[in-house]
Amino acid sequence: MAYNFTEIEKKWQQYWLSNKSFRALDPADAPDMPKAYVLDMFPYPSGSGLHVGHPEGYTATDIYSRYLRMRGYNVLHPMGWDAFGLPAEQHAIKTGQHPRQNTERNIANFRRQIQMLGLSYDWDREVDTTDPSYFKWTQWIFLQLFNSYFDPIDQQARPISHLLQELMNENLVVAPDGTAVLNPTQEGMEAIAGEMRVERLWRELNPEEQRQIINGQRLAYQDEAPVNWCPALGTVLSNEEVIDGRSEVGGYPVEKRPMRQWMLRITAYADRLLADLEGLDWPESLKEMQRNWIGRSVGAEVDFEIDARPADEGASADVIASADASESADPGASAERGDEAITVFTTRPDTLYGATYMVLAPEHPLVDRITAPDRRDAVAAYRGDVSARSDRERMADNKEKTGVFTGAWAVNPVSEQRVPVYIADYVMMGYGTGVIMAVPAHDQRDYEFAVKFDLPIRPVVKPASGEAPQGRAFVDEGIAINSKVIDGMRTDEAKEHITSVLAAEGVARRTVKYKLRDWLFSRQRYWGEPFPIALDERGEAVAVAESELPVLLPEMVDFKPTGTPEPPLSKASDWLVYRSGEKTLRRETNTMPQWAGSCWYYLRYIDPHNNERFVDPVKERYWMPVDLYVGGVEHAVLHLLYSRFWHKVLFDLGHVSTPEPFQRLINQGLILGQTEFHAFKSSDGRLISADELCDAAEAMIGDEPTMMGTHRGTGEKLTGYRVSGEEVEKQGPRFVLKSAPSIAVDARAFKMSKSRGNVMNPDDIVRDHGADCFRLYEMYMGPLEAQKPWNTRDIVGMQRFLASVWRNLSGEADEESKSPAKQTPDSPIDDSLERMMHRTIKKVGEDIAAMRFNTAIAELIKLNNEMTALVSVPRALTETFVLLLAPFAPHLAEELWQRLGHSNSLARAAWPNFDEQKLSESTMELPVQVNGKLRGRVSVARDADEASILAEAENSPSAVEWLRGKTIVKRLYVPGKLVNFVVK
RNA sequence: GGCCUCCUGGCGGAAUUGGCAGACGCGACGGACUCAAAAUCCGUUGCCCGCAAGGGCAUGAGGGUUCGAUUCCCUCGGAGGCCACCA
């Protein structure tokens, strides 16, 4: 009987489910077992079903989990659904069906597809972020954030109640610039910055002021800030969800617009999120991406005082600026200063002497105050222009610098020269102080602006060696020049020195800034977690009592965006009313973003049915941290940063036991579509010959033609036409048409997409080849982390392997291939075969532990090829082989295991051990090199000493031949590896 | 523009710490079985010269370090990823 995967796979999948074969044990039930928490990034159950990329990571963790179970580990390996999200809501708007229905349908489909792959999940722990018993705790965690503040001294979150207590204490004081609340001790003041001023004692503030200050400290707070508003989606988006000025979902334009929104104070954790990356076993590139996203830069804030004197009568800004400001005496520069200062942030305080003008972000609040009367119109016009342009447009034409003079002047604190103040959109309001000191000689952007507006360029750094470049800024480090206080110093010393000098004068401060912004946490959507918050008549937030969680979504039939920033929930009039004591409040109508549910799901898997707590502390201590987390790199700065942040807050508040959630992390590489071949035509229809190289670019949506390209030589636009792989051959370094070898063909693999029509459906693969084969194929494609193209042609290799294993081990004859039934006698095993078996045990075990599944499978294939040559396979080998195969092809392995006479599943059968003694022969073959080139081999005893090995190698026939007439300068023996003679 | 990763046969890839380059699979070619095909089994398969024995060349290109480099360093070319007027 031939191998019937359909029947076998169904049988064992049912067996595993009904026997709960992969149940993770509670700590009390597994006293002597080591634990392992192996986690997949749970999927969003989309309408299009499983993609072939999902099973890649899932199979990898499955192999790893099955292996660990066989090694005696108590393994937690769960699966669930990240099921809130935009597509379900858009589907609901289109069909009028409640998003829940669509979501449930999609979950059922995903569950079916995942179960057909034979993955060893503990299905009793399945979670669904849209289930009220789940999002009850998402809301609860939000309340923890709402009811906490970040203590800057201890760098950790604490309950708000703690802050109140501290503030009530007689000795504790302070309200500085109106919002910040400070710890009172002297050290505390200094630790924060030293810039804060004590204005009033806490007890002098009225209750309203006190409340505002408290609210301003919460980790979850409301803010009226410019946000990314996407009119097409009818919602605001986080910075992370906006790509090139368009929404990540759908690619719609996004504009800046001030709105009242919920924010999470992730910036408070910037330092810890950065520092704690060190101890994590994550890919270095991914850590680097998080570091870049957090974007810590060390520099200084420097105050430039505004010069209140009016601009010279009748002189236009441009004329003044182009007059040689650096040389012209500025008689009154220090005489008559205004009392207002503009603070800039710079990472290059050593270039301060070269700051010849200043630039404010157009949105900067100071612009109104400083603009000279005769510049008002120009400034207003420019600001109008800027705000009318979307971020997208702003980025598209960022080649050409724009800006206008405000008519205001400031004084460079070191050179004492007057510098003009401009506004320009190349300065961002959101970073630093929203103002820069422009140093055109040493910053390329400032240089371009200075050239365009004819502003002075003053070099203050020279290269340590060589000449400064012409026609552009010298941006590297070097030696300070033309800078009285720091002349001759290296850039690093100069930075230090000038900052201390200015700090002593009180006009500068050492400062650290981050690119990371607070997390915009509200969305104008229906299908998300409602906030456990109600608002009073002033819009101040009041937490819903914990006992009232979960706050359910109101049942609605109309999910359409209102067309205004008012969320759909505002249409649920009954639901809106919330009574707190005597007061009637209005519920918060925003909902949480999709990231909320995925921020903590790994904790819920630990204790998914607990109605009293989000997770039981004993179980949490047992299972955390996650030992292995596998998922796509697309979550590098979104989910992985957000959940680290939430986890740290929960850690600070004592709800979890580890500072980091995911100890080891691996990114599976993208699976691309099958390689495509394209021939190119120029605009006049001429086919591009192989001699003209062309640069293929930008895949086009549509059927014909299928690609766009650019001629590398002429820059001419080209159109590409798909050619079949059969018609293509390689000539030297390039591909050409077989029928017309002068025509160039481009070969490349694209990301799978519906529009390209290169999407593979897991259902089809499993139906035609079986789950074991599909798993094996995806694992055999290459390293897990690597990006690799799909190639349907190669699947047959794994199919042959499995069928051959069946013929070798099932004890069944196969009519079709006329292979007789093989016996599995209890006879002893031949030495060399035994050696190979032990080597395979070792190699496969090591490879699984290191997640190198492609090479592990290659070893199994090799061992199976050996068995194919045998008439009968000794039982010692068959049993071992089935156990080694089990993590990779579990269905076939279970079936063979049963046929070998075992009545239990091999899910927890013991992984075989290898015998160190039996790995190697008593003799070994060593390569013999002469001058590093392989010239022969010699067989020596494994335990021979170096001298006798060298002697034997030197006397071997091939060595004698190559050494004849030469002088041996050096004899090298690399133990167990090779012998090398260096000769003259 | 900045940062990061990668480049090995016709294709996917292997080479664990600087030590036999091309494991294993696909494809291709030849053979066995078959009336024939499929399936299966057995060979060959980096390129060049050679009947062969054998030799030469070869890990994107060029250089360096080393007895020895796919591996380390430098320059250049190409592909991919992330961020992006981030001061």
Tab-separated table of C-alpha atoms in Angstrom, chain A residues 159-538:
chain	number	residue	atom	x	y	z
A	159	PRO	CA	0.407	54.452	41.347
A	160	ILE	CA	-1.040	57.954	41.204
A	161	SER	CA	-2.185	57.452	44.777
A	162	HIS	CA	1.472	57.364	45.768
A	163	LEU	CA	2.074	60.699	44.080
A	164	LEU	CA	-0.899	62.257	45.848
A	165	GLN	CA	0.352	61.041	49.153
A	166	GLU	CA	3.776	62.500	48.509
A	167	LEU	CA	2.313	65.808	47.480
A	168	MET	CA	0.067	66.046	50.521
A	169	ASN	CA	3.116	65.706	52.693
A	170	GLU	CA	4.037	69.076	54.106
A	171	ASN	CA	7.591	69.088	52.790
A	172	LEU	CA	6.722	68.205	49.294
A	173	VAL	CA	6.050	71.033	46.948
A	174	VAL	CA	6.344	72.471	43.527
A	175	ALA	CA	4.643	73.393	40.363
A	176	PRO	CA	7.195	74.635	37.894
A	177	ASP	CA	6.044	75.656	34.418
A	178	GLY	CA	2.439	74.850	35.234
A	179	THR	CA	2.298	71.178	34.328
A	180	ALA	CA	5.205	69.224	35.707
A	181	VAL	CA	5.089	67.926	39.224
A	182	LEU	CA	8.334	67.452	40.985
A	183	ASN	CA	9.775	65.538	43.775
A	184	PRO	CA	10.995	67.963	46.375
A	185	THR	CA	14.409	66.879	47.529
A	186	GLN	CA	17.457	68.776	46.372
A	187	GLU	CA	18.944	65.758	44.613
A	188	GLY	CA	15.599	65.154	43.004
A	189	MET	CA	15.477	68.638	41.574
A	190	GLU	CA	18.923	68.327	40.111
A	191	ALA	CA	18.338	64.886	38.733
A	192	ILE	CA	15.434	66.136	36.703
A	193	ALA	CA	17.256	68.900	34.928
A	194	GLY	CA	17.985	71.766	37.193
A	195	GLU	CA	16.003	74.071	34.978
A	196	MET	CA	12.721	73.809	36.887
A	197	ARG	CA	11.765	76.643	39.129
A	198	VAL	CA	9.763	76.277	42.300
A	199	GLU	CA	6.799	78.532	41.839
A	200	ARG	CA	4.205	77.561	44.360
A	201	LEU	CA	3.727	75.034	47.087
A	202	TRP	CA	1.321	72.228	46.327
A	203	ARG	CA	-0.989	73.215	49.166
A	204	GLU	CA	-1.249	76.730	47.744
A	205	LEU	CA	-2.816	75.409	44.569
A	206	ASN	CA	-6.565	75.215	44.282
A	207	PRO	CA	-8.178	71.784	43.726
A	208	GLU	CA	-8.684	72.457	40.037
A	209	GLU	CA	-5.014	73.245	39.543
A	210	GLN	CA	-4.043	70.219	41.609
A	211	ARG	CA	-6.224	67.976	39.507
A	212	GLN	CA	-4.781	69.298	36.278
A	213	ILE	CA	-1.276	68.668	37.469
A	214	ILE	CA	-2.152	65.132	38.521
A	215	ASN	CA	-3.809	64.431	35.174
A	216	GLY	CA	-0.748	65.786	33.435
A	217	GLN	CA	1.355	63.113	35.097
A	218	ARG	CA	-0.641	60.027	34.163
A	219	LEU	CA	0.914	57.414	31.853
A	220	ALA	CA	-2.367	57.511	29.921
A	221	TYR	CA	-3.402	61.099	29.365
A	222	GLN	CA	-5.468	63.243	27.058
A	223	ASP	CA	-3.791	65.826	24.940
A	224	GLU	CA	-4.801	68.327	22.328
A	225	ALA	CA	-2.017	67.863	19.861
A	226	PRO	CA	-1.403	67.813	16.128
A	227	VAL	CA	-2.142	64.230	15.158
A	228	ASN	CA	-2.149	62.160	11.990
A	229	TRP	CA	-5.719	62.403	10.765
A	230	CYS	CA	-6.677	60.164	7.875
A	231	PRO	CA	-9.922	61.436	6.320
A	232	ALA	CA	-10.396	58.357	4.124
A	233	LEU	CA	-10.245	55.975	7.072
A	234	GLY	CA	-11.997	58.440	9.343
A	235	THR	CA	-9.478	57.920	12.110
A	236	VAL	CA	-6.248	59.195	13.551
A	237	LEU	CA	-3.146	57.043	13.313
A	238	SER	CA	0.033	56.658	15.323
A	239	ASN	CA	3.363	57.794	13.875
A	240	GLU	CA	4.237	54.138	13.446
A	241	GLU	CA	1.164	53.605	11.269
A	242	VAL	CA	2.002	56.421	8.861
A	243	ILE	CA	4.438	55.639	6.094
A	244	ASP	CA	5.619	58.353	3.705
A	245	GLY	CA	2.659	60.513	4.682
A	246	ARG	CA	0.158	57.764	3.917
A	247	SER	CA	-1.715	55.287	6.053
A	248	GLU	CA	-0.030	51.932	6.457
A	249	VAL	CA	-3.437	50.316	5.902
A	250	GLY	CA	-4.836	51.303	2.502
A	251	GLY	CA	-2.251	53.946	1.627
A	252	TYR	CA	-4.572	56.944	2.031
A	253	PRO	CA	-3.260	60.484	2.544
A	254	VAL	CA	-2.781	61.597	6.128
A	255	GLU	CA	-2.844	65.174	7.361
A	256	LYS	CA	-1.773	66.900	10.563
A	257	ARG	CA	-4.631	68.235	12.598
A	258	PRO	CA	-4.979	69.236	16.236
A	259	MET	CA	-7.406	66.969	18.106
A	260	ARG	CA	-8.052	65.799	21.647
A	261	GLN	CA	-6.606	62.315	21.890
A	262	TRP	CA	-5.441	59.696	24.326
A	263	MET	CA	-1.698	59.373	24.581
A	264	LEU	CA	0.487	56.844	26.382
A	265	ARG	CA	3.679	58.170	27.917
A	266	ILE	CA	6.074	55.713	26.263
A	267	THR	CA	8.729	58.456	26.085
A	268	ALA	CA	9.192	58.163	29.842
A	269	TYR	CA	10.538	54.671	29.222
A	270	ALA	CA	12.856	55.647	26.344
A	271	ASP	CA	16.009	55.095	28.355
A	272	ARG	CA	14.963	51.777	29.801
A	273	LEU	CA	13.624	50.496	26.477
A	274	LEU	CA	17.013	51.328	25.044
A	275	ALA	CA	19.194	50.003	27.845
A	276	ASP	CA	17.342	46.721	28.336
A	277	LEU	CA	17.852	45.728	24.703
A	278	GLU	CA	21.378	44.770	25.723
A	279	GLY	CA	20.383	41.672	27.631
A	280	LEU	CA	18.019	40.298	24.991
A	281	ASP	CA	18.841	37.445	22.652
A	282	TRP	CA	17.417	39.194	19.593
A	283	PRO	CA	18.826	39.714	16.098
A	284	GLU	CA	21.262	42.590	16.238
A	285	SER	CA	19.605	44.263	13.243
A	286	LEU	CA	16.276	44.318	15.020
A	287	LYS	CA	17.774	45.816	18.160
A	288	GLU	CA	19.358	48.427	15.913
A	289	MET	CA	15.963	49.254	14.421
A	290	GLN	CA	14.550	49.807	17.909
A	291	ARG	CA	17.544	51.932	18.855
A	292	ASN	CA	17.068	54.060	15.749
A	293	TRP	CA	13.373	54.405	16.423
A	294	ILE	CA	13.985	55.514	20.000
A	295	GLY	CA	16.643	57.799	18.501
A	296	ARG	CA	18.552	58.946	21.547
A	297	SER	CA	20.849	61.896	20.856
A	298	VAL	CA	23.058	63.630	23.325
A	299	GLY	CA	23.636	67.332	22.854
A	300	ALA	CA	22.918	70.685	24.381
A	301	GLU	CA	20.121	73.164	24.596
A	302	VAL	CA	21.404	76.668	23.975
A	303	ASP	CA	19.524	79.929	24.547
A	304	PHE	CA	19.663	82.633	21.896
A	305	GLU	CA	18.311	85.917	23.183
A	306	ILE	CA	15.988	87.803	20.930
A	307	ASP	CA	17.345	91.155	19.875
A	308	ALA	CA	14.511	93.572	20.395
A	309	ARG	CA	15.942	96.377	18.302
A	310	PRO	CA	13.964	96.929	15.139
A	311	ALA	CA	15.521	95.914	11.883
A	312	ASP	CA	17.366	98.645	10.001
A	313	GLU	CA	14.897	101.017	8.501
A	314	GLY	CA	14.041	100.337	4.900
A	315	ALA	CA	16.378	97.376	4.499
A	316	SER	CA	14.706	94.186	3.423
A	317	ALA	CA	15.523	90.941	5.138
A	318	ASP	CA	17.448	89.605	2.206
A	319	VAL	CA	19.632	92.646	1.953
A	320	ILE	CA	20.505	92.519	5.613
A	321	ALA	CA	21.208	88.869	5.490
A	322	SER	CA	23.402	89.081	2.453
A	323	ALA	CA	25.427	91.909	3.865
A	324	ASP	CA	28.493	90.279	5.298
A	325	ALA	CA	27.051	89.765	8.744
A	326	SER	CA	30.019	87.897	10.073
A	327	GLU	CA	32.384	90.777	9.424
A	328	SER	CA	30.217	93.867	9.666
A	329	ALA	CA	30.516	95.465	13.040
A	330	ASP	CA	27.376	95.055	14.999
A	331	PRO	CA	27.638	98.040	17.287
A	332	GLY	CA	24.632	97.476	19.443
A	333	ALA	CA	24.574	93.731	19.500
A	334	SER	CA	25.161	93.235	23.154
A	335	ALA	CA	23.886	96.577	24.268
A	336	GLU	CA	20.212	96.185	23.822
A	337	ARG	CA	18.828	92.689	24.218
A	338	GLY	CA	15.299	91.598	24.643
A	339	ASP	CA	14.375	89.586	27.672
A	340	GLU	CA	13.053	86.668	25.672
A	341	ALA	CA	15.246	83.745	24.607
A	342	ILE	CA	14.802	81.110	21.927
A	343	THR	CA	16.143	77.731	22.906
A	344	VAL	CA	17.649	75.430	20.307
A	345	PHE	CA	18.750	71.827	20.587
A	346	THR	CA	21.975	70.796	18.910
A	347	THR	CA	24.162	67.708	18.863
A	348	ARG	CA	27.044	69.856	17.646
A	349	PRO	CA	27.533	72.625	20.228
A	350	ASP	CA	31.131	72.795	18.946
A	351	THR	CA	29.833	74.528	15.816
A	352	LEU	CA	28.082	77.297	17.721
A	353	TYR	CA	30.455	79.970	16.382
A	354	GLY	CA	29.316	79.023	12.895
A	355	ALA	CA	25.623	79.578	13.647
A	356	THR	CA	24.776	82.415	11.282
A	357	TYR	CA	20.999	82.291	11.399
A	358	MET	CA	18.177	80.529	13.197
A	359	VAL	CA	15.165	78.640	11.938
A	360	LEU	CA	11.883	77.972	13.686
A	361	ALA	CA	9.388	75.366	12.640
A	362	PRO	CA	6.520	77.186	10.897
A	363	GLU	CA	4.061	75.937	13.529
A	364	HIS	CA	6.206	77.187	16.395
A	365	PRO	CA	4.110	79.194	18.896
A	366	LEU	CA	6.828	81.827	19.228
A	367	VAL	CA	6.509	82.832	15.596
A	368	ASP	CA	3.564	85.158	16.247
A	369	ARG	CA	5.375	86.976	19.001
A	370	ILE	CA	8.645	87.605	17.204
A	371	THR	CA	7.491	88.367	13.671
A	372	ALA	CA	8.139	91.986	12.720
A	373	PRO	CA	5.060	93.947	11.592
A	374	ASP	CA	6.336	94.348	8.027
A	375	ARG	CA	6.953	90.590	7.738
A	376	ARG	CA	3.526	89.490	9.015
A	377	ASP	CA	1.998	89.011	5.584
A	378	ALA	CA	4.913	87.020	4.226
A	379	VAL	CA	5.041	84.821	7.327
A	380	ALA	CA	1.291	84.209	7.308
A	381	ALA	CA	1.393	83.329	3.611
A	382	TYR	CA	4.210	80.864	4.124
A	383	ARG	CA	2.537	79.224	7.108
A	384	GLY	CA	-0.636	78.909	5.041
A	385	ASP	CA	1.304	77.211	2.261
A	386	VAL	CA	2.934	74.760	4.605
A	387	SER	CA	-0.212	73.684	6.399
A	388	ALA	CA	-2.062	73.267	3.105
A	389	ARG	CA	0.502	70.799	1.920
A	390	SER	CA	0.233	67.281	3.225
A	391	ASP	CA	3.220	65.566	4.748
A	392	ARG	CA	3.335	63.576	1.559
A	393	GLU	CA	3.805	66.625	-0.625
A	394	ARG	CA	6.169	68.144	1.868
A	395	MET	CA	8.360	65.112	1.497
A	396	ALA	CA	8.016	64.838	-2.268
A	397	ASP	CA	9.606	68.203	-2.915
A	398	ASN	CA	12.119	68.251	-0.128
A	399	LYS	CA	14.888	68.877	-2.638
A	400	GLU	CA	14.314	72.606	-2.701
A	401	LYS	CA	14.517	74.441	0.610
A	402	THR	CA	11.812	77.008	1.335
A	403	GLY	CA	11.261	79.485	4.135
A	404	VAL	CA	10.793	83.181	5.010
A	405	PHE	CA	12.499	85.741	7.184
A	406	THR	CA	10.476	86.737	10.262
A	407	GLY	CA	12.076	90.151	10.620
A	408	ALA	CA	13.333	89.109	14.047
A	409	TRP	CA	16.946	88.877	15.111
A	410	ALA	CA	18.669	86.957	17.831
A	411	VAL	CA	22.114	87.064	19.321
A	412	ASN	CA	24.575	84.214	18.987
A	413	PRO	CA	25.659	83.689	22.608
A	414	VAL	CA	29.310	83.057	21.786
A	415	SER	CA	30.070	85.245	18.787
A	416	GLU	CA	27.696	87.962	20.052
A	417	GLN	CA	26.664	88.543	16.457
A	418	ARG	CA	23.124	89.304	15.384
A	419	VAL	CA	21.617	86.471	13.417
A	420	PRO	CA	18.373	86.623	11.432
A	421	VAL	CA	15.498	84.354	12.461
A	422	TYR	CA	13.690	82.443	9.701
A	423	ILE	CA	10.882	79.974	9.573
A	424	ALA	CA	11.199	76.975	7.262
A	425	ASP	CA	9.482	73.639	6.919
A	426	TYR	CA	12.726	71.721	7.054
A	427	VAL	CA	12.575	72.250	10.785
A	428	MET	CA	10.094	69.966	12.550
A	429	MET	CA	7.973	71.122	15.456
A	430	GLY	CA	7.988	67.668	16.971
A	431	TYR	CA	11.689	67.173	17.518
A	432	GLY	CA	14.055	68.936	19.890
A	433	THR	CA	12.729	72.386	20.667
A	434	GLY	CA	11.284	72.993	17.211
A	435	VAL	CA	14.071	75.513	16.598
A	436	ILE	CA	17.549	75.094	15.201
A	437	MET	CA	20.668	77.159	15.136
A	438	ALA	CA	21.707	76.945	11.516
A	439	VAL	CA	25.359	76.173	10.826
A	440	PRO	CA	25.564	76.157	7.053
A	441	ALA	CA	29.262	75.329	6.981
A	442	HIS	CA	28.671	72.055	8.815
A	443	ASP	CA	25.138	70.922	8.096
A	444	GLN	CA	24.052	70.055	4.596
A	445	ARG	CA	20.426	71.202	5.026
A	446	ASP	CA	21.506	74.523	6.503
A	447	TYR	CA	24.031	74.855	3.708
A	448	GLU	CA	21.380	74.449	1.018
A	449	PHE	CA	19.129	76.949	2.758
A	450	ALA	CA	21.973	79.439	3.195
A	451	VAL	CA	22.920	79.214	-0.467
A	452	LYS	CA	19.337	79.775	-1.555
A	453	PHE	CA	18.791	82.753	0.775
A	454	ASP	CA	22.327	84.100	0.453
A	455	LEU	CA	23.142	83.793	4.143
A	456	PRO	CA	26.723	83.799	5.469
A	457	ILE	CA	28.575	80.484	5.685
A	458	ARG	CA	31.197	80.497	8.386
A	459	PRO	CA	33.550	77.477	8.705
A	460	VAL	CA	34.404	76.648	12.306
A	461	VAL	CA	35.651	73.064	11.945
A	462	LYS	CA	38.446	71.880	9.705
A	463	PRO	CA	39.165	68.253	8.803
A	464	ALA	CA	41.848	66.599	10.913
A	465	SER	CA	43.646	65.898	7.644
A	466	GLY	CA	43.071	67.014	4.065
A	467	GLU	CA	40.890	69.786	2.743
A	468	ALA	CA	37.309	70.681	3.573
A	469	PRO	CA	34.987	69.862	0.667
A	470	GLN	CA	33.928	72.578	-1.768
A	471	GLY	CA	30.312	73.286	-2.642
A	472	ARG	CA	28.804	71.457	0.296
A	473	ALA	CA	28.909	71.353	4.087
A	474	PHE	CA	31.713	69.639	5.988
A	475	VAL	CA	29.666	67.510	8.352
A	476	ASP	CA	32.301	65.217	9.836
A	477	GLU	CA	34.199	65.721	13.050
A	478	GLY	CA	37.493	67.590	12.972
A	479	ILE	CA	39.352	70.426	14.671
A	480	ALA	CA	37.645	73.620	15.858
A	481	ILE	CA	38.723	76.876	14.168
A	482	ASN	CA	37.466	80.476	14.334
A	483	SER	CA	35.949	79.576	17.702
A	484	LYS	CA	37.701	81.543	20.391
A	485	VAL	CA	36.915	79.364	23.408
A	486	ILE	CA	37.557	76.006	21.747
A	487	ASP	CA	40.026	76.732	18.947
A	488	GLY	CA	42.263	73.753	18.194
A	489	MET	CA	40.154	71.218	20.068
A	490	ARG	CA	38.919	67.983	18.594
A	491	THR	CA	35.181	67.871	18.030
A	492	ASP	CA	34.491	65.638	21.034
A	493	GLU	CA	36.523	67.806	23.426
A	494	ALA	CA	35.101	70.972	21.941
A	495	LYS	CA	31.530	69.770	22.508
A	496	GLU	CA	32.286	69.025	26.132
A	497	HIS	CA	34.156	72.207	26.803
A	498	ILE	CA	31.838	74.730	25.225
A	499	THR	CA	28.840	73.116	26.872
A	500	SER	CA	30.396	73.419	30.321
A	501	VAL	CA	31.424	77.005	29.712
A	502	LEU	CA	27.960	78.017	28.560
A	503	ALA	CA	26.304	75.963	31.277
A	504	ALA	CA	28.265	77.878	33.864
A	505	GLU	CA	26.912	81.097	32.353
A	506	GLY	CA	23.421	79.652	32.453
A	507	VAL	CA	22.780	79.868	28.695
A	508	ALA	CA	23.163	76.175	27.850
A	509	ARG	CA	22.404	72.761	29.315
A	510	ARG	CA	23.572	69.282	28.474
A	511	THR	CA	20.449	67.553	27.140
A	512	VAL	CA	19.299	64.214	25.816
A	513	LYS	CA	16.544	64.132	23.210
A	514	TYR	CA	14.648	61.244	21.670
A	515	LYS	CA	12.967	60.747	18.342
A	516	LEU	CA	10.438	58.537	20.083
A	517	ARG	CA	7.129	60.346	20.682
A	518	ASP	CA	4.333	59.494	23.020
A	519	TRP	CA	2.032	56.841	21.654
A	520	LEU	CA	-1.215	58.121	20.179
A	521	PHE	CA	-3.591	55.580	21.630
A	522	SER	CA	-7.120	56.409	20.466
A	523	ARG	CA	-8.916	55.629	17.222
A	524	GLN	CA	-12.233	56.811	15.828
A	525	ARG	CA	-13.451	53.290	15.200
A	526	TYR	CA	-16.195	50.942	16.282
A	527	TRP	CA	-14.371	47.604	16.206
A	528	GLY	CA	-11.903	48.079	19.034
A	529	GLU	CA	-11.757	47.973	22.818
A	530	PRO	CA	-13.869	50.759	24.402
A	531	PHE	CA	-11.960	52.860	26.891
A	532	PRO	CA	-12.979	52.207	30.516
A	533	ILE	CA	-13.347	55.965	30.847
A	534	ALA	CA	-16.117	58.528	31.084
A	535	LEU	CA	-15.755	62.260	30.623
A	536	ASP	CA	-17.249	64.990	32.739
A	537	GLU	CA	-18.691	68.218	31.399
A	538	ARG	CA	-15.199	69.762	31.158
